[in-house]
PDB file of C-alpha atoms in Angstrom:
ATOM      1  CA  MET A   5      29.172 -70.670  49.653  1.00  0.00           C
ATOM      2  CA  SER A   6      31.623 -68.223  48.130  1.00  0.00           C
ATOM      3  CA  TYR A   7      30.526 -66.713  44.870  1.00  0.00           C
ATOM      4  CA  LYS A   8      32.456 -67.795  41.780  1.00  0.00           C
ATOM      5  CA  ARG A   9      30.970 -65.632  39.042  1.00  0.00           C
ATOM      6  CA  GLU A  10      32.776 -62.456  37.985  1.00  0.00           C
ATOM      7  CA  LEU A  11      31.787 -59.351  39.946  1.00  0.00           C
ATOM      8  CA  LYS A  12      30.372 -57.220  37.152  1.00  0.00           C
ATOM      9  CA  GLY A  13      27.200 -55.424  36.125  1.00  0.00           C
ATOM     10  CA  LEU A  14      24.201 -54.033  37.946  1.00  0.00           C
ATOM     11  CA  TYR A  15      24.582 -54.057  41.729  1.00  0.00           C
ATOM     12  CA  VAL A  16      21.300 -53.262  43.499  1.00  0.00           C
ATOM     13  CA  ILE A  17      21.126 -52.291  47.170  1.00  0.00           C
ATOM     14  CA  THR A  18      18.024 -52.628  49.315  1.00  0.00           C
ATOM     15  CA  ASP A  19      16.792 -49.689  51.349  1.00  0.00           C
ATOM     16  CA  ASP A  20      14.777 -49.568  54.572  1.00  0.00           C
ATOM     17  CA  LYS A  21      12.229 -47.152  53.088  1.00  0.00           C
ATOM     18  CA  LEU A  22      12.212 -48.053  49.379  1.00  0.00           C
ATOM     19  CA  THR A  23      12.183 -51.847  49.815  1.00  0.00           C
ATOM     20  CA  PRO A  24       9.946 -52.403  52.873  1.00  0.00           C
ATOM     21  CA  SER A  25       9.764 -55.950  54.213  1.00  0.00           C
ATOM     22  CA  ASN A  26       6.303 -56.622  52.744  1.00  0.00           C
ATOM     23  CA  THR A  27       7.521 -56.026  49.158  1.00  0.00           C
ATOM     24  CA  LEU A  28      11.281 -56.620  49.494  1.00  0.00           C
ATOM     25  CA  PHE A  29      11.408 -60.086  47.907  1.00  0.00           C
ATOM     26  CA  SER A  30       9.111 -59.281  44.991  1.00  0.00           C
ATOM     27  CA  GLN A  31      11.070 -56.074  44.254  1.00  0.00           C
ATOM     28  CA  VAL A  32      14.416 -57.871  44.381  1.00  0.00           C
ATOM     29  CA  GLU A  33      13.115 -60.679  42.177  1.00  0.00           C
ATOM     30  CA  LYS A  34      11.953 -58.123  39.592  1.00  0.00           C
ATOM     31  CA  SER A  35      15.467 -56.615  39.551  1.00  0.00           C
ATOM     32  CA  LEU A  36      16.998 -60.097  39.150  1.00  0.00           C
ATOM     33  CA  LYS A  37      14.667 -60.809  36.242  1.00  0.00           C
ATOM     34  CA  GLY A  38      16.007 -57.617  34.669  1.00  0.00           C
ATOM     35  CA  GLY A  39      19.588 -58.833  35.013  1.00  0.00           C
ATOM     36  CA  ALA A  40      20.876 -57.546  38.370  1.00  0.00           C
ATOM     37  CA  SER A  41      24.012 -59.584  39.039  1.00  0.00           C
ATOM     38  CA  ILE A  42      24.633 -58.554  42.670  1.00  0.00           C
ATOM     39  CA  VAL A  43      22.114 -57.802  45.433  1.00  0.00           C
ATOM     40  CA  GLN A  44      23.156 -56.188  48.704  1.00  0.00           C
ATOM     41  CA  LEU A  45      20.951 -56.331  51.791  1.00  0.00           C
ATOM     42  CA  ARG A  46      21.415 -53.042  53.630  1.00  0.00           C
ATOM     43  CA  ASP A  47      19.175 -53.208  56.698  1.00  0.00           C
ATOM     44  CA  LYS A  48      19.780 -50.556  59.330  1.00  0.00           C
ATOM     45  CA  LYS A  49      16.604 -50.949  61.372  1.00  0.00           C
ATOM     46  CA  ASN A  50      15.704 -54.597  61.978  1.00  0.00           C
ATOM     47  CA  SER A  51      17.067 -56.962  64.633  1.00  0.00           C
ATOM     48  CA  ASP A  52      19.806 -59.426  63.722  1.00  0.00           C
ATOM     49  CA  ASP A  53      17.269 -62.254  63.945  1.00  0.00           C
ATOM     50  CA  ILE A  54      15.114 -60.658  61.246  1.00  0.00           C
ATOM     51  CA  VAL A  55      18.144 -59.733  59.118  1.00  0.00           C
ATOM     52  CA  LYS A  56      19.295 -63.351  59.358  1.00  0.00           C
ATOM     53  CA  LEU A  57      15.981 -64.722  58.082  1.00  0.00           C
ATOM     54  CA  THR A  58      15.898 -62.135  55.288  1.00  0.00           C
ATOM     55  CA  ALA A  59      19.514 -62.820  54.286  1.00  0.00           C
ATOM     56  CA  VAL A  60      19.005 -66.601  54.024  1.00  0.00           C
ATOM     57  CA  LYS A  61      15.926 -66.136  51.845  1.00  0.00           C
ATOM     58  CA  LEU A  62      17.526 -63.443  49.665  1.00  0.00           C
ATOM     59  CA  GLN A  63      20.686 -65.465  49.061  1.00  0.00           C
ATOM     60  CA  LYS A  64      18.552 -68.406  47.925  1.00  0.00           C
ATOM     61  CA  LEU A  65      16.614 -66.093  45.584  1.00  0.00           C
ATOM     62  CA  CYS A  66      19.856 -64.646  44.152  1.00  0.00           C
ATOM     63  CA  HIS A  67      21.235 -68.117  43.432  1.00  0.00           C
ATOM     64  CA  LYS A  68      18.076 -68.970  41.507  1.00  0.00           C
ATOM     65  CA  TYR A  69      19.114 -66.198  39.064  1.00  0.00           C
ATOM     66  CA  ASN A  70      22.865 -66.910  39.240  1.00  0.00           C
ATOM     67  CA  ALA A  71      23.419 -63.634  41.095  1.00  0.00           C
ATOM     68  CA  ALA A  72      25.584 -62.879  44.139  1.00  0.00           C
ATOM     69  CA  PHE A  73      24.193 -61.950  47.543  1.00  0.00           C
ATOM     70  CA  VAL A  74      26.081 -59.417  49.681  1.00  0.00           C
ATOM     71  CA  LEU A  75      25.334 -58.474  53.285  1.00  0.00           C
ATOM     72  CA  ASN A  76      26.120 -54.934  54.390  1.00  0.00           C
ATOM     73  CA  ASP A  77      28.027 -54.326  57.647  1.00  0.00           C
ATOM     74  CA  LYS A  78      26.733 -57.345  59.622  1.00  0.00           C
ATOM     75  CA  ILE A  79      30.111 -59.052  59.818  1.00  0.00           C
ATOM     76  CA  GLU A  80      29.357 -61.812  62.325  1.00  0.00           C
ATOM     77  CA  LEU A  81      26.110 -62.702  60.544  1.00  0.00           C
ATOM     78  CA  ALA A  82      27.831 -62.866  57.143  1.00  0.00           C
ATOM     79  CA  ILE A  83      30.444 -65.248  58.590  1.00  0.00           C
ATOM     80  CA  GLU A  84      27.799 -67.388  60.314  1.00  0.00           C
ATOM     81  CA  LEU A  85      25.572 -67.635  57.229  1.00  0.00           C
ATOM     82  CA  GLY A  86      28.354 -68.112  54.692  1.00  0.00           C
ATOM     83  CA  CYS A  87      27.075 -65.249  52.547  1.00  0.00           C
ATOM     84  CA  ASP A  88      28.474 -64.845  49.033  1.00  0.00           C
ATOM     85  CA  GLY A  89      29.743 -61.420  49.970  1.00  0.00           C
ATOM     86  CA  LEU A  90      30.146 -58.837  52.727  1.00  0.00           C
ATOM     87  CA  HIS A  91      30.408 -55.078  52.256  1.00  0.00           C
ATOM     88  CA  ILE A  92      32.110 -52.910  54.855  1.00  0.00           C
ATOM     89  CA  GLY A  93      32.313 -49.156  55.325  1.00  0.00           C
ATOM     90  CA  LYS A  94      34.588 -46.763  57.188  1.00  0.00           C
ATOM     91  CA  SER A  95      33.515 -47.884  60.677  1.00  0.00           C
ATOM     92  CA  ASP A  96      34.906 -51.394  60.060  1.00  0.00           C
ATOM     93  CA  HIS A  97      37.997 -50.567  57.976  1.00  0.00           C
ATOM     94  CA  HIS A  98      40.224 -51.174  61.018  1.00  0.00           C
ATOM     95  CA  ARG A  99      38.873 -54.751  61.316  1.00  0.00           C
ATOM     96  CA  PHE A 100      39.604 -55.741  57.729  1.00  0.00           C
ATOM     97  CA  GLU A 101      42.469 -58.179  58.382  1.00  0.00           C
ATOM     98  CA  GLU A 102      40.533 -59.938  61.138  1.00  0.00           C
ATOM     99  CA  ILE A 103      37.453 -60.193  58.864  1.00  0.00           C
ATOM    100  CA  ARG A 104      39.509 -61.492  55.932  1.00  0.00           C
ATOM    101  CA  LYS A 105      40.799 -64.364  58.085  1.00  0.00           C
ATOM    102  CA  LYS A 106      37.293 -65.427  59.122  1.00  0.00           C
ATOM    103  CA  PHE A 107      35.128 -64.675  56.090  1.00  0.00           C
ATOM    104  CA  LYS A 108      35.504 -66.936  53.071  1.00  0.00           C
ATOM    105  CA  GLY A 109      33.302 -65.018  50.607  1.00  0.00           C
ATOM    106  CA  LYS A 110      33.930 -61.827  48.641  1.00  0.00           C
ATOM    107  CA  ILE A 111      34.667 -58.646  50.606  1.00  0.00           C
ATOM    108  CA  GLY A 112      33.888 -55.227  49.192  1.00  0.00           C
ATOM    109  CA  VAL A 113      35.103 -52.021  50.803  1.00  0.00           C
ATOM    110  CA  SER A 114      33.755 -48.468  50.583  1.00  0.00           C
ATOM    111  CA  CYS A 115      36.718 -46.282  49.607  1.00  0.00           C
ATOM    112  CA  TYR A 116      34.799 -43.031  48.911  1.00  0.00           C
ATOM    113  CA  GLY A 117      37.247 -40.990  46.787  1.00  0.00           C
ATOM    114  CA  ASP A 118      40.484 -42.544  48.006  1.00  0.00           C
ATOM    115  CA  VAL A 119      42.294 -44.749  45.477  1.00  0.00           C
ATOM    116  CA  GLU A 120      45.347 -45.159  47.753  1.00  0.00           C
ATOM    117  CA  LEU A 121      43.069 -46.549  50.464  1.00  0.00           C
ATOM    118  CA  ALA A 122      41.599 -48.978  47.917  1.00  0.00           C
ATOM    119  CA  LYS A 123      45.110 -50.100  46.927  1.00  0.00           C
ATOM    120  CA  SER A 124      45.934 -50.855  50.560  1.00  0.00           C
ATOM    121  CA  PHE A 125      42.755 -52.952  50.894  1.00  0.00           C
ATOM    122  CA  GLU A 126      43.535 -54.734  47.634  1.00  0.00           C
ATOM    123  CA  ARG A 127      46.914 -55.745  49.091  1.00  0.00           C
ATOM    124  CA  LYS A 128      45.129 -57.055  52.196  1.00  0.00           C
ATOM    125  CA  GLY A 129      42.759 -59.196  50.138  1.00  0.00           C
ATOM    126  CA  ALA A 130      39.681 -57.101  49.272  1.00  0.00           C
ATOM    127  CA  ASP A 131      37.678 -58.438  46.315  1.00  0.00           C
ATOM    128  CA  TYR A 132      36.282 -55.123  45.068  1.00  0.00           C
ATOM    129  CA  ALA A 133      36.389 -51.416  45.906  1.00  0.00           C
ATOM    130  CA  ALA A 134      33.406 -49.054  45.821  1.00  0.00           C
ATOM    131  CA  PHE A 135      33.791 -45.341  45.116  1.00  0.00           C
ATOM    132  CA  GLY A 136      31.294 -42.474  45.488  1.00  0.00           C
ATOM    133  CA  SER A 137      29.048 -40.575  45.845  1.00  0.00           C
ATOM    134  CA  PHE A 138      29.500 -39.169  42.363  1.00  0.00           C
ATOM    135  CA  PHE A 139      26.218 -37.233  42.443  1.00  0.00           C
ATOM    136  CA  SER A 140      24.001 -36.067  45.280  1.00  0.00           C
ATOM    137  CA  SER A 141      22.262 -39.131  46.636  1.00  0.00           C
ATOM    138  CA  PRO A 142      18.785 -39.253  48.178  1.00  0.00           C
ATOM    139  CA  THR A 143      19.933 -42.271  50.226  1.00  0.00           C
ATOM    140  CA  LYS A 144      22.976 -40.491  51.689  1.00  0.00           C
ATOM    141  CA  PRO A 145      22.338 -36.744  51.316  1.00  0.00           C
ATOM    142  CA  THR A 146      25.366 -35.774  53.435  1.00  0.00           C
ATOM    143  CA  SER A 147      27.912 -37.755  51.377  1.00  0.00           C
ATOM    144  CA  ASN A 148      30.838 -35.878  49.883  1.00  0.00           C
ATOM    145  CA  ILE A 149      30.762 -35.679  46.094  1.00  0.00           C
ATOM    146  CA  VAL A 150      33.706 -37.461  44.476  1.00  0.00           C
ATOM    147  CA  PRO A 151      35.114 -36.387  41.066  1.00  0.00           C
ATOM    148  CA  LEU A 152      34.389 -38.848  38.241  1.00  0.00           C
ATOM    149  CA  GLU A 153      38.102 -38.987  37.399  1.00  0.00           C
ATOM    150  CA  VAL A 154      38.553 -41.088  40.552  1.00  0.00           C
ATOM    151  CA  LEU A 155      36.906 -43.978  38.659  1.00  0.00           C
ATOM    152  CA  SER A 156      39.417 -43.796  35.798  1.00  0.00           C
ATOM    153  CA  LYS A 157      42.314 -43.597  38.256  1.00  0.00           C
ATOM    154  CA  ALA A 158      40.948 -46.585  40.186  1.00  0.00           C
ATOM    155  CA  LYS A 159      40.503 -48.623  36.999  1.00  0.00           C
ATOM    156  CA  LYS A 160      44.086 -47.870  36.003  1.00  0.00           C
ATOM    157  CA  GLU A 161      45.705 -48.555  39.383  1.00  0.00           C
ATOM    158  CA  LEU A 162      43.650 -51.441  40.802  1.00  0.00           C
ATOM    159  CA  SER A 163      43.371 -54.987  39.546  1.00  0.00           C
ATOM    160  CA  ILE A 164      40.226 -55.781  41.596  1.00  0.00           C
ATOM    161  CA  PRO A 165      36.787 -54.759  40.258  1.00  0.00           C
ATOM    162  CA  VAL A 166      35.662 -51.159  40.726  1.00  0.00           C
ATOM    163  CA  CYS A 167      32.121 -50.224  41.743  1.00  0.00           C
ATOM    164  CA  ALA A 168      30.558 -46.766  41.268  1.00  0.00           C
ATOM    165  CA  ILE A 169      27.876 -45.681  43.746  1.00  0.00           C
ATOM    166  CA  GLY A 170      25.933 -42.620  44.788  1.00  0.00           C
ATOM    167  CA  GLY A 171      23.172 -40.695  43.054  1.00  0.00           C
ATOM    168  CA  ILE A 172      23.524 -42.618  39.771  1.00  0.00           C
ATOM    169  CA  ASN A 173      20.425 -42.548  37.576  1.00  0.00           C
ATOM    170  CA  SER A 174      19.479 -43.088  33.945  1.00  0.00           C
ATOM    171  CA  GLU A 175      20.236 -39.426  33.132  1.00  0.00           C
ATOM    172  CA  ASN A 176      23.818 -39.363  34.423  1.00  0.00           C
ATOM    173  CA  LEU A 177      24.715 -43.017  33.801  1.00  0.00           C
ATOM    174  CA  LEU A 178      26.590 -42.291  30.556  1.00  0.00           C
ATOM    175  CA  ASP A 179      28.938 -39.953  32.453  1.00  0.00           C
ATOM    176  CA  ILE A 180      29.749 -42.867  34.764  1.00  0.00           C
ATOM    177  CA  MET A 181      30.097 -45.474  31.990  1.00  0.00           C
ATOM    178  CA  LYS A 182      32.714 -43.340  30.183  1.00  0.00           C
ATOM    179  CA  HIS A 183      35.040 -44.331  33.043  1.00  0.00           C
ATOM    180  CA  ASP A 184      34.380 -48.057  32.559  1.00  0.00           C
ATOM    181  CA  PRO A 185      33.414 -49.227  36.080  1.00  0.00           C
ATOM    182  CA  ASP A 186      32.960 -52.974  36.565  1.00  0.00           C
ATOM    183  CA  MET A 187      29.755 -52.417  38.540  1.00  0.00           C
ATOM    184  CA  VAL A 188      27.248 -49.655  39.160  1.00  0.00           C
ATOM    185  CA  SER A 189      25.285 -49.596  42.408  1.00  0.00           C
ATOM    186  CA  ILE A 190      21.738 -48.320  42.147  1.00  0.00           C
ATOM    187  CA  ILE A 191      19.166 -47.750  44.874  1.00  0.00           C
ATOM    188  CA  SER A 192      16.543 -45.061  44.263  1.00  0.00           C
ATOM    189  CA  ASP A 193      16.484 -45.225  40.467  1.00  0.00           C
ATOM    190  CA  ILE A 194      15.654 -48.934  40.575  1.00  0.00           C
ATOM    191  CA  TRP A 195      13.213 -49.123  43.489  1.00  0.00           C
ATOM    192  CA  ASN A 196      11.316 -45.936  42.577  1.00  0.00           C
ATOM    193  CA  SER A 197      10.756 -47.190  39.044  1.00  0.00           C
ATOM    194  CA  GLU A 198       7.259 -48.156  37.915  1.00  0.00           C
ATOM    195  CA  ASN A 199       8.798 -51.115  36.063  1.00  0.00           C
ATOM    196  CA  ILE A 200      11.712 -52.464  38.098  1.00  0.00           C
ATOM    197  CA  THR A 201      12.498 -55.277  35.652  1.00  0.00           C
ATOM    198  CA  ALA A 202      12.712 -52.917  32.663  1.00  0.00           C
ATOM    199  CA  GLN A 203      14.817 -50.430  34.644  1.00  0.00           C
ATOM    200  CA  ALA A 204      17.181 -53.183  35.804  1.00  0.00           C
ATOM    201  CA  SER A 205      17.437 -54.398  32.216  1.00  0.00           C
ATOM    202  CA  PHE A 206      18.367 -50.878  31.059  1.00  0.00           C
ATOM    203  CA  TYR A 207      21.296 -50.815  33.512  1.00  0.00           C
ATOM    204  CA  SER A 208      22.349 -54.425  32.899  1.00  0.00           C
ATOM    205  CA  ASN A 209      22.511 -53.810  29.163  1.00  0.00           C
ATOM    206  CA  GLN A 210      25.233 -51.184  29.711  1.00  0.00           C
ATOM    207  CA  PHE A 211      27.572 -54.087  30.470  1.00  0.00           C
TER     208      PHE A 211
END
């Protein structure tokens, strides 16, 4: 199934440490109850067989809440399962055209701080571009920090949705929202919250 709803709002990303397999589904469901509109499975440690089982179950859960399910990096699996979306980073940029021919869902691309790169992927058929990190991120501590102005430039020069990611939390969110991103990706500030549903609702309400 390819996802038809507009790509907008709170975009939550799972994490090997913060969403362990024994609580993953209950945590994700709490975020969906709070209004998360996109859920990305980012699993760097489990076998493809386990990722496959998790992805099928998560996509079903997302659809229950009219949310989109995105698989990170696992290109062949995303094609096989017919995921709503696939997100690719730098290591797969060179494969984009091949992926676009085979994958029918939405494709998001990490563009870091490079709007020109995002424009080239837009021309090739990308469905959204993600930019960041904008603040130091506990998930990716070595990421380069990107100036916030990149978001405004991206919004002005791209016609596909723009996603902000990296170190975003409730304290710096207003600085991000001034630049009018279509989506904000949150990891730590959702999963570390004592009330995931309320925290997700706080972010969702910004849109």
